[in-house]
Structures are given as C-alpha cells and as structure tokens.
XYZ file of C-alpha atoms in Angstrom:
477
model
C 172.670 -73.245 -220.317
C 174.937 -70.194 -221.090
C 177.157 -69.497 -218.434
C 177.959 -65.998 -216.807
C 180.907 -63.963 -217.189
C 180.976 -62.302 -213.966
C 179.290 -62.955 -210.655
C 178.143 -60.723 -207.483
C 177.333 -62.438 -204.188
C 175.901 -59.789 -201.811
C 173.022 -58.072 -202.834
C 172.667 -54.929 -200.570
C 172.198 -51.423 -202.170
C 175.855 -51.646 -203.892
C 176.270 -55.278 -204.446
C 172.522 -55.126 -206.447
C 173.452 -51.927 -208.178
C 176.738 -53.222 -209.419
C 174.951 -56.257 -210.823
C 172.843 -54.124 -212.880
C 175.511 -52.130 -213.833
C 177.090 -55.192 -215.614
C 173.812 -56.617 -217.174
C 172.964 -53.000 -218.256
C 176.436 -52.784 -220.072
C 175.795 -56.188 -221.939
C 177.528 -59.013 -219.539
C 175.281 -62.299 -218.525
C 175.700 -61.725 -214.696
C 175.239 -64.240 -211.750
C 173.762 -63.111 -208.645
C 173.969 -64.706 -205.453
C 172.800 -63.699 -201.650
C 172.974 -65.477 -198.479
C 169.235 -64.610 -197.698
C 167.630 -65.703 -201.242
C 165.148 -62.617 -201.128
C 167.126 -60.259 -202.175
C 168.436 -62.035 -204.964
C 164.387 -63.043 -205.967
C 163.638 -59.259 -205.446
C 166.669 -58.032 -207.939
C 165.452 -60.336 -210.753
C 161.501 -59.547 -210.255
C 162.382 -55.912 -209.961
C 165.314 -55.050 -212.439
C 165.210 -58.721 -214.312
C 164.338 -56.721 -217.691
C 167.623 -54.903 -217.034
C 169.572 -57.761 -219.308
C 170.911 -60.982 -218.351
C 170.703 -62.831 -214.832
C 171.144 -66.145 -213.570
C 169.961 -65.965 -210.020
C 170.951 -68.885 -207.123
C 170.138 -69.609 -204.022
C 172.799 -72.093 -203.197
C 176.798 -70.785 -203.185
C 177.256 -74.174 -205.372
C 175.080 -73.049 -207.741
C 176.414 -69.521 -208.003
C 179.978 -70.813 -208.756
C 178.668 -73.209 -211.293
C 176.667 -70.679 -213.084
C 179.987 -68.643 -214.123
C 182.460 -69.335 -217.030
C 186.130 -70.334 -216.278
C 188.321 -68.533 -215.486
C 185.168 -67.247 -212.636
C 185.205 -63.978 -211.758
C 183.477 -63.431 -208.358
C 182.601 -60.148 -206.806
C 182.160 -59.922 -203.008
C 180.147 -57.331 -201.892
C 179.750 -57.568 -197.814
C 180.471 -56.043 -194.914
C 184.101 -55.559 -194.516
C 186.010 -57.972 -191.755
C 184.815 -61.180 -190.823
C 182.065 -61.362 -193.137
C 184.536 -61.183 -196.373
C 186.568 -64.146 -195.005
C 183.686 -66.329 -194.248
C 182.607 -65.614 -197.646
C 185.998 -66.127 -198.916
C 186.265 -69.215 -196.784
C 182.988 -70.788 -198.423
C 184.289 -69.786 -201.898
C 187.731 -71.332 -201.762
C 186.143 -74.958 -202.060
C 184.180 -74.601 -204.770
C 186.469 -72.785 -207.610
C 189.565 -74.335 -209.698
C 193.044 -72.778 -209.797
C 193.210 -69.290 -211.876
C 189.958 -68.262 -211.249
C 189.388 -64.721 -209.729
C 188.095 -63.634 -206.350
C 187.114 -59.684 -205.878
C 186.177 -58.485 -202.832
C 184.783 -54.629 -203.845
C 184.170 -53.638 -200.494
C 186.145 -50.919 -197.859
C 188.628 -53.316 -196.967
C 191.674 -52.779 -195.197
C 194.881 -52.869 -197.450
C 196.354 -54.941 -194.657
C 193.248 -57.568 -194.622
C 193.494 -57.550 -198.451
C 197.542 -58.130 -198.720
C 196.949 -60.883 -195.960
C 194.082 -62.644 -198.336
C 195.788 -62.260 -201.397
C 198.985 -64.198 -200.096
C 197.092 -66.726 -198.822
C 194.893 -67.417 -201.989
C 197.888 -67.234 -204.350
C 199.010 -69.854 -202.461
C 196.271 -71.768 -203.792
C 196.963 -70.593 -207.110
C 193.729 -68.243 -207.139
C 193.801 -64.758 -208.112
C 192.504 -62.149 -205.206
C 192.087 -58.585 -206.102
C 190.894 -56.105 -203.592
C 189.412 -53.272 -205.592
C 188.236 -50.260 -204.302
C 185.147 -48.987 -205.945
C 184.405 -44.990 -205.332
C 180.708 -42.998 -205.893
C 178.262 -44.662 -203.926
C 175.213 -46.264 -205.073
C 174.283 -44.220 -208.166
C 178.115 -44.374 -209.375
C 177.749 -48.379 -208.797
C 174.631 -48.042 -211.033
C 175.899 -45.424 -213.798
C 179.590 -45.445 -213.320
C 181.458 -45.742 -210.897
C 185.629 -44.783 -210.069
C 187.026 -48.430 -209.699
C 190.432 -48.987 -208.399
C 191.265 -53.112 -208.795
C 194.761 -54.293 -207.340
C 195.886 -57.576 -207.602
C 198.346 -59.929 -210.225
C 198.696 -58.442 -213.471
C 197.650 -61.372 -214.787
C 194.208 -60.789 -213.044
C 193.642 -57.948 -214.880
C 193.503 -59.085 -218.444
C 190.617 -60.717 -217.978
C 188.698 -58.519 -215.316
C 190.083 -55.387 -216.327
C 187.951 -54.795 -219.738
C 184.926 -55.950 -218.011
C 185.327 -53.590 -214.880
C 186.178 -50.552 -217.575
C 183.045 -51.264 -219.429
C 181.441 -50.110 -216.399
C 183.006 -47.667 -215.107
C 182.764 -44.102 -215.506
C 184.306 -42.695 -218.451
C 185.669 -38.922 -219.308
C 186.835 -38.087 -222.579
C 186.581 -41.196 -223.562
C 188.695 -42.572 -220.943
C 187.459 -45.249 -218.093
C 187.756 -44.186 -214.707
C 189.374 -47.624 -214.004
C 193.138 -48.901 -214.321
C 195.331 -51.786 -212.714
C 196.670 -50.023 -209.643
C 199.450 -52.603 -208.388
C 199.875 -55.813 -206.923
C 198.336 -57.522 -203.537
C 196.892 -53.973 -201.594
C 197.504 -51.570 -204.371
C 193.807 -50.944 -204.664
C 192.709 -50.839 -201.371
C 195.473 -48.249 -200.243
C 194.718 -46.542 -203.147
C 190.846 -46.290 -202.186
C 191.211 -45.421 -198.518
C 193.431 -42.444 -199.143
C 190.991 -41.325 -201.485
C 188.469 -41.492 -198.867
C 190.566 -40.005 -196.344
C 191.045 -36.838 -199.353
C 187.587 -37.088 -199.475
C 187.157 -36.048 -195.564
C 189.440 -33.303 -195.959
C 187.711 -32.067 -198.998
C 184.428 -32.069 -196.763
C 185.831 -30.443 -193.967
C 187.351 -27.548 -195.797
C 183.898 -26.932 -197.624
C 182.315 -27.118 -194.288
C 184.922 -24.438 -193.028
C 184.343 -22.589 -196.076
C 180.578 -22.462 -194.747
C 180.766 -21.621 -191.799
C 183.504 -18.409 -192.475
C 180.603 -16.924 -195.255
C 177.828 -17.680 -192.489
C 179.928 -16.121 -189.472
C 181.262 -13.630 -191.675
C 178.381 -12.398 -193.344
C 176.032 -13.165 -191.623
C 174.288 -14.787 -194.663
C 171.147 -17.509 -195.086
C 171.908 -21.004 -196.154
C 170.179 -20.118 -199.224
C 172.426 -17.209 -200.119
C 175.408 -19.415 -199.033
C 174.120 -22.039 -201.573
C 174.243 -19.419 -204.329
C 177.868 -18.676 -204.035
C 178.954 -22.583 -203.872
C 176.695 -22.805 -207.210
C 178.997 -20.211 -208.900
C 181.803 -21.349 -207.355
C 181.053 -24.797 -209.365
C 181.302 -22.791 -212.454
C 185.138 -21.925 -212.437
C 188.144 -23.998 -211.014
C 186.325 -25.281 -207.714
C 183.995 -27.450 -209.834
C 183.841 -30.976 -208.234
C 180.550 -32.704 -207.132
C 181.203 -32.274 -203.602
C 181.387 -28.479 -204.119
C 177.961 -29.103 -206.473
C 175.858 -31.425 -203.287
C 177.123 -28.787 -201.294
C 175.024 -26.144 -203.089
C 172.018 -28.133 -203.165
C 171.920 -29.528 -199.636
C 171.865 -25.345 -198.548
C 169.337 -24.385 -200.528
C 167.276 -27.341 -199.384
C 164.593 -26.738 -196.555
C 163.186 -28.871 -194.311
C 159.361 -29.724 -195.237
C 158.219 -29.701 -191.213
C 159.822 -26.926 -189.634
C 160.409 -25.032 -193.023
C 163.964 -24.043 -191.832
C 167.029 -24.376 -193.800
C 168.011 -28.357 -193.798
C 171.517 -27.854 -192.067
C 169.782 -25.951 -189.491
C 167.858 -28.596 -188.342
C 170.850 -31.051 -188.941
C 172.691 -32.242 -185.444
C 175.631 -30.873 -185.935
C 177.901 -34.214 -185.596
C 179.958 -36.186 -188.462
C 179.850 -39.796 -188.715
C 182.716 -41.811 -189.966
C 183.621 -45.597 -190.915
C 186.958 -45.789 -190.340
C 188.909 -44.990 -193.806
C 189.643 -41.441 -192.649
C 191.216 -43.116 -189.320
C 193.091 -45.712 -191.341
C 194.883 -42.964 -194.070
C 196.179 -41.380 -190.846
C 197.280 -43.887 -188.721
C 199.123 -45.030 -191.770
C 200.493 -41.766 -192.889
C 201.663 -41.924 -189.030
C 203.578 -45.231 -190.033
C 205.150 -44.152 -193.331
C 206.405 -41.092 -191.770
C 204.116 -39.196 -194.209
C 202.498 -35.377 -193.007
C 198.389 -35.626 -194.236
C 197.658 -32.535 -191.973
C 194.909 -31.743 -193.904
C 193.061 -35.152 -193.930
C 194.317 -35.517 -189.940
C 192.591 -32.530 -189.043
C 189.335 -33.284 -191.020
C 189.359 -36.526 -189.093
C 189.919 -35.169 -185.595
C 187.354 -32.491 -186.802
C 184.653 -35.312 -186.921
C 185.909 -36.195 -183.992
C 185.282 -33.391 -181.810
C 182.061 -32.921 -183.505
C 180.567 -35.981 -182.114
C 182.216 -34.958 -178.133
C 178.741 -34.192 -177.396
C 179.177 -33.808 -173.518
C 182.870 -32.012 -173.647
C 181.413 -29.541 -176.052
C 178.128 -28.888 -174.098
C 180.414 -28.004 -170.623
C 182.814 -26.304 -172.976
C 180.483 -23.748 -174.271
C 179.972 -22.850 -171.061
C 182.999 -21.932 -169.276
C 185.619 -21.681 -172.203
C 186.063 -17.754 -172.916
C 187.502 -16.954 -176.543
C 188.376 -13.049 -175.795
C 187.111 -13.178 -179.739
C 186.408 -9.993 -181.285
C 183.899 -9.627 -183.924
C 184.811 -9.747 -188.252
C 185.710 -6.526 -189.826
C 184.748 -6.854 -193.344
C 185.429 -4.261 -195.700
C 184.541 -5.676 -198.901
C 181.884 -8.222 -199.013
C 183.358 -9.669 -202.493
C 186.106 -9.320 -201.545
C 185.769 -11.543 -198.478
C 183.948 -14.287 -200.388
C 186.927 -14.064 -202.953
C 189.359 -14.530 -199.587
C 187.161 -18.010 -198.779
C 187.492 -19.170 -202.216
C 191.367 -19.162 -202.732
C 191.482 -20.534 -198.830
C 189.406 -23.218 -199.787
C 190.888 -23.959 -203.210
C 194.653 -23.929 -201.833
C 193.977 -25.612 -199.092
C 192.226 -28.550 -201.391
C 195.478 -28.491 -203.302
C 197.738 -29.431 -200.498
C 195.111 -31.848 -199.078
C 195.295 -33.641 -202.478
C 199.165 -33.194 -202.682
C 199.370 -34.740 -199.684
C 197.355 -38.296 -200.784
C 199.664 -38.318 -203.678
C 202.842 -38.062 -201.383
C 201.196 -40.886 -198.718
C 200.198 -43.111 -201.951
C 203.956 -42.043 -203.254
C 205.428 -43.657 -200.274
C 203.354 -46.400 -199.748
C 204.470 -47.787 -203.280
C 207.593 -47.397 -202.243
C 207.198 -48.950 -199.346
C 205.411 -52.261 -200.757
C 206.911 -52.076 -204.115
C 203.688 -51.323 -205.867
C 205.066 -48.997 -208.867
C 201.803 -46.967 -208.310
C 201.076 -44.200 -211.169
C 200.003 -41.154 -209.501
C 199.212 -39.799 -212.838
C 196.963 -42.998 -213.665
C 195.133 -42.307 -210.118
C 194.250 -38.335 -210.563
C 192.872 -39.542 -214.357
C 190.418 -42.192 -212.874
C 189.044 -40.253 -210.155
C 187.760 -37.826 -212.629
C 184.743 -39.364 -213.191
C 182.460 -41.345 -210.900
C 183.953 -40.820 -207.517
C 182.594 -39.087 -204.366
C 185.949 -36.420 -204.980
C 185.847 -35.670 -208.869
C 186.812 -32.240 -209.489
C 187.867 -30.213 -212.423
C 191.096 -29.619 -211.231
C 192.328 -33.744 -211.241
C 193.018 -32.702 -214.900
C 195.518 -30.532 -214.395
C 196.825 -33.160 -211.323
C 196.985 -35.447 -214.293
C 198.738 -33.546 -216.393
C 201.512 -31.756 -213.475
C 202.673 -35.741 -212.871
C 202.269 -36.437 -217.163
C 204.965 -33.550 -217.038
C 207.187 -35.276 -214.179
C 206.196 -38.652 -212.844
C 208.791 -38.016 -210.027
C 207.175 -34.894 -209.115
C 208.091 -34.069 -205.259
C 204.998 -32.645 -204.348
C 202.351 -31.572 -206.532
C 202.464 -28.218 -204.663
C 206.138 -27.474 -206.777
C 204.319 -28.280 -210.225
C 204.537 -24.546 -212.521
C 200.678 -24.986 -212.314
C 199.992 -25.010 -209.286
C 203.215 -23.227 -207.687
C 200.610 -20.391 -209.568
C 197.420 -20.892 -208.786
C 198.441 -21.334 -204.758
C 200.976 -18.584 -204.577
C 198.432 -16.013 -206.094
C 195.713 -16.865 -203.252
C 197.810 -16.979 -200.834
C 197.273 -13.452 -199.549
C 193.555 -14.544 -199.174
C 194.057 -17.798 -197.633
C 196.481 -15.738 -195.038
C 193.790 -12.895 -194.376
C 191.105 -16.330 -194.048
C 193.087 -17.625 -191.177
C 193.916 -14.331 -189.647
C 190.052 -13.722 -189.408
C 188.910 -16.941 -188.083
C 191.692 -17.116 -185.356
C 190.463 -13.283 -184.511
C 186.904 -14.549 -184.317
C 187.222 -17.853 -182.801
C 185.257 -19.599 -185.552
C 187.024 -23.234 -185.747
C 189.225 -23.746 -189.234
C 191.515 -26.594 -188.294
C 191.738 -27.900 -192.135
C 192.447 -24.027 -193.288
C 195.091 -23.217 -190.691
C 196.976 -26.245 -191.224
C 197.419 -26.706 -194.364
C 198.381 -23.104 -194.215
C 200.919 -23.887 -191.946
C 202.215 -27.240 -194.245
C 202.578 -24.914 -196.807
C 204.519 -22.428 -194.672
C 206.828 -25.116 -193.728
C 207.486 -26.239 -197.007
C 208.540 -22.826 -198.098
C 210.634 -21.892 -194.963
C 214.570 -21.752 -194.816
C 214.952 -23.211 -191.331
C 212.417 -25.054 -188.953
C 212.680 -25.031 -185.132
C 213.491 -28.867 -185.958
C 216.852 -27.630 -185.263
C 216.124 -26.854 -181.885
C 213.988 -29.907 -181.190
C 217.237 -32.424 -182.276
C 219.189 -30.221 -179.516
C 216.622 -30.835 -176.544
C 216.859 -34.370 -178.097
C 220.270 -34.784 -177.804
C 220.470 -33.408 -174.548
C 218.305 -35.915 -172.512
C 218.416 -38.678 -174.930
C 221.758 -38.231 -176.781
C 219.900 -38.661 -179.719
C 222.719 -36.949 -181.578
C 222.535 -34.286 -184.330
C 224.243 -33.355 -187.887
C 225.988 -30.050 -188.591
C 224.976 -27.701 -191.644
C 228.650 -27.090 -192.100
C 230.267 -30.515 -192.018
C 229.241 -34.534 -192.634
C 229.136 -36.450 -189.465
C 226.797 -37.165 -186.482
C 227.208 -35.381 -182.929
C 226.832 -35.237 -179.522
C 227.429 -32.450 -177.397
C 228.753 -33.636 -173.575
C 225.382 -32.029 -171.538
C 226.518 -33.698 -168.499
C 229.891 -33.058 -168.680
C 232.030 -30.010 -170.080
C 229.521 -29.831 -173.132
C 232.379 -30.011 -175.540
C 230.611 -31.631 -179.066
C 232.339 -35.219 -180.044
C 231.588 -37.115 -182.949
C 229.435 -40.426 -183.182
C-alpha cells in the first residue's frame, strides 16, 4: 500500500479543510479523528478531492505515513494537544515530525519542543492564519521549529499556502516558539486592526449621521487605494448586509459585545514582560473588554454625564478624508508596534526572526493582509535593523502628511464623547516618539524620593540620589 506523506489527526472545520488542502495540491494525505465519523464523513464527502487513507485507530494513522512522518495536530489548544502528543510519542521513531497547527501558546510550544527533542523528535508549533477558507485555498502559515524540520515540511506546507507574486505566504520563522509568537502577535495586530475600523465606524456614523449602507460605500472605496486589506473589504460587506427578519441593517441588530480567545490577552501580557509599548493592540483588547461589561455599562449610561457637545462638520469630504488618514496612521503604528514586540522577543529567545520575511507572508492568506505589508516588506528589505517602522522614508511620509487629520479625528471624538481608545493612543505613541523630553523625568524624581530609586543626569555619566530626608544635597551611587 502507498504510504502518505503527511498526516492530520483532528478533523474539525480546520483540521478537515487543511487535509483537503494537501490532497487538492497533489500529496497522499492520512486522516485520523478520535471520533471515527468525522474522518468517514471527510472521505464520503470530499474523498474525490485526491488521495486519502482514512483510520480509525492512532496505530493505524502513524503506520499509514512515510518516514520521516509528518503529523499535523489540529485540536483544541491545552490539554487536548498534550494528550494527543502523549498518545503520539509511542508510536513514531526518532526524526520524525510532530506539528501541532493550532493557537498554542509560545510558552506551551517551547515547553513541548524541549521535551520531544529530547527524544530526538522534531516538534514545530506553526501558526496557521485565515480561517477556514484560507485552510482550504491558502492559508498564511508560520512553522517554527529545528531547521532541520523544515527541509522536509517546509516545501510541502508552501505548496499550500497562499502565494503572491509568486511567492508562498510561508517561511521557517525560528527555532522552538518562533512560530507561535510569531502567530499570536499577528492576532493581537489583528484586534487592533478591528478596533480601529470599528472606531473608524462609529466617527462616520456619529459624525454624519450616515446609514450602514452609506458607511459600507466609503469602506468599499477606501479598499481601492492604500487601505486595501480584507478586513477593510468584510468590513464593507458586513454594512451593507441586512438582516432578512427585521430588515434592519445587520450591525444594528448585532449585540454590541466582542468576543475573544485569548491571543489578544497573551501579545499584551507579553509585551508587558518584554518591556515592549503595543498601545494600540492593548487598547483594542481592553476595548473588547469593556464591550462585554454588560451590567457596568447599563448603570453607566445612566448616571455618567459627558458635558459632550455635538460635531461641527464643515466639510463632509473633508471629514471622511480626516477618518481615513486616522485610521491608516493609526494601523501603521499598530503594525510597527508587532514588529518591535516580535523584534524583542527574538532577541530575547535568540530566534534571529526576519521581520521582513514576516510582513512578506502575511500578504496573502491571513485574516490581516493588506496592501500596505508590501511596502512593510520593503522599509525592513532597505534596513533589517530598522528601529521602528514608523522612522522608515516611507512611512515617516505617509504618517506625517495625515497627521493633521488624525489630530482633528481625536480632537472631535474627545469633544463628542464618542469612544476612540485605539485612535487616541496611538496618537499619543506617536507623540511620544517625536517629543524632546517626557515627564519620565519627573516620574524618576518622585521615584527617587520615596524609593531612592536613583536617577542619571543629562549633563554628566553617573547614577544619583538626591538626600530627600536629609539636606537634599545630590550624591552619587
């Protein structure tokens, strides 16, 4: 019998899609699934797709693969990847490969792939971006893991993937957690990216006073110029989309409270750890937050008086022109501000990341692929050291001549109490990036004065203390 040359065990929506993503691109795939239904139900139902070898037993599965295996996990993140690492462990021969696909923690994944290299197997936790159609048609797939691991997983995993200009949305990221960092601060971009549109939204809708539909129509054009992305293009649809049984406008009928899964939560706790400023994605986190404080917000709207006065709006295009350079600068430093957490991360773990390599494969395929990760590609092809993408000639440019829009954005929604957390702060990053002196100077004073923290001089080297207590003369530390 011929043998497979890459398995999938877990056959929910992504597992099953990612299956026939490999038989459609020419591979002999083995499919496995604890409950042997689904796996029955992929073959009867997609069978004609290529080539399957289905099993019901995990013994079977393994034995169904050529050497070295390469096994795809695709379950629920946590306990349920162990015990399915756990029952694969037995069963495979040193140098075969063990992918687990799913939202893992970097941590969980850095943890696994010690122990498995122990046992001279190869683990790669790879994160795999753009849902269930990009599993089927092409997905963004970021594999970490050995190097080693790679030259024989890597040309199979680019065959799927999503390609633009010819290139696969799909590169070796690093070692051990390289690809699940990677992955989760592309997710936590991602929420940032969502709120901002969603602030975007609601400053036409206040501001205007304008119809979902009408809304829709300007995101639609938008797509045509420098905001194109297929956030931006959902966006457009779900607006213009009405509800069949009350016949209002879909987001009207909507609750108006984000879920989340936990990658948003993880990018800033981390960023938190590494020292790192993601204002952007921590405010589109906290905004998804608040939104689900159903019982704060209910007495809230109550009592809570904004004193906010109504918009003034002059210029109708010229408002909506305000909204767009607001919304595109502020993606820019939400993205700039990934590539500095990913930046220090690598650092960090000594992963040797490529920042460039990152902006070219989510191009294609992933939930945030935008027009303008070219030119994110090509600011770090110019300087892989880059300090922020924010000082690249590009987009130094494109920010600095919005920026009188983004201000006037700001202004207005502070004036009119509509909510713009993401806006406002990534104004405010960018503010402090450009200032010549922070009040951090006076915050290391109050420090040193109750904690004797100390402090360093602009005008000479050396730490200090001033004597609070005592005749506040400054000595040196």
């Amino acid at each position: 019998m011929a043998l497979a040359q890459i398995g999938v065990t877990g056959l929910a929506v992504m597992g099953r899609n990612l299956a026939r993503n490999f038989a459609r691109n020419g591979f002999t795939v083995a499919v496995h699934n604890r409950s042997p239904q689904k796996m029955q139900s992929l073959l009867e139902d997609h069978g004609h797709e290529g080539d399957f070898i289905g099993s019901e037993s995990l013994e079977d599965f393994v034995a169904s693969l050529e050497q070295p295996r390469k096994i795809i996990i695709m379950v629920q993140a946590g306990e349920a990847t162990d015990a399915v690492i756990d029952s694969l462990v037995p069963l495979v021969d040193k140098g075969d490969i063990i992918v687990d696909a799913g939202n893992a923690h970097y941590p969980d994944t850095r943890r696994r792939e010690a122990a498995l290299s122990d046992k001279g197997l190869h683990f790669v936790g790879s994160g795999v971006s753009g849902g269930e159609e990009g599993a089927l048609l092409g997905p963004s797939i970021m594999p970490g893991g050995s190097a080693q691991s790679y030259t024989s997983l890597g040309p199979i995993l680019e065959k799927i993937s999503a390609t633009v200009d010819g290139d696969p949305c799909c590169t070796h990221v690093g070692p051990d957690g390289a690809g699940h960092f990677v992955k989760m601060v592309h997710n936590g971009i991602e929420y940032a990216d969502m709120q901002l549109i969603g602030e975007a939204y609601a400053m036409l809708r206040s501001g205007l006073e304008l119809a979902p539909a009408e809304i829709a129509k300007i995101f639609a054009e938008w797509n045509q110029g420098d905001l194109e992305s297929f956030l931006i293009e959902i966006t457009a649809e779900v607006l213009a989309h009405h509800d069949t049984g009350t016949g209002k406008p879909l987001v009207d009928v909507i609750v108006d409270e984000a879920g989340q899964k936990g990658t948003g939560r993880w990018t800033v706790q981390n960023a938190l750890d590494l020292g790192v400023p993601v204002t952007g994605i921590a405010e589109a986190t906290f905004a998804r937050a608040i939104s689900s404080q159903r019982a704060q917000r209910e007495a809230g709207r109550h009592v809570l008086s904004g004193a906010a006065g109504d918009f003034h709006i002059g210029n109708r295009e010229g408002f909506i022109e305000d909204v767009r350079v607001a919304l595109y600068a502020s993606k820019v430093v939400a993205y700039a501000q990934g590539f500095d957490q990913i930046q220090a991360a690598s650092e960090q773990y000594g992963w040797n990341i490529d920042r460039g390599a990152m902006a070219r494969i989510w191009r294609g395929g992933c939930i945030i692929r935008a027009r303008f990760l070219n030119r994110i590609t090509e600011a770090y092809e110019r300087n892989p050291e880059l300090p922020s993408l924010l000082v690249d000639p590009y987009f130094t440019e494109a920010v600095a001549s919005g920026v009188s829009g983004w201000r006037r954005i700001v202004a207005q929604a502070a004036l009119a109490g509509v909510p713009a957390p993401a806006f406002s702060s990534s104004l405010s990053y960018y503010d402090s990036l450009r200032a010549d002196r922070l009040p951090a100077a006076l915050i290391q004073g109050q420090r040193d004065f109750f904690g004797a923290h100390t402090y360093r001089r602009i005008d000479r080297d050396g730490t200090f203390h001033t004597l609070w207590s005592g005749d506040r003369s400054e000595v040196e530390v």
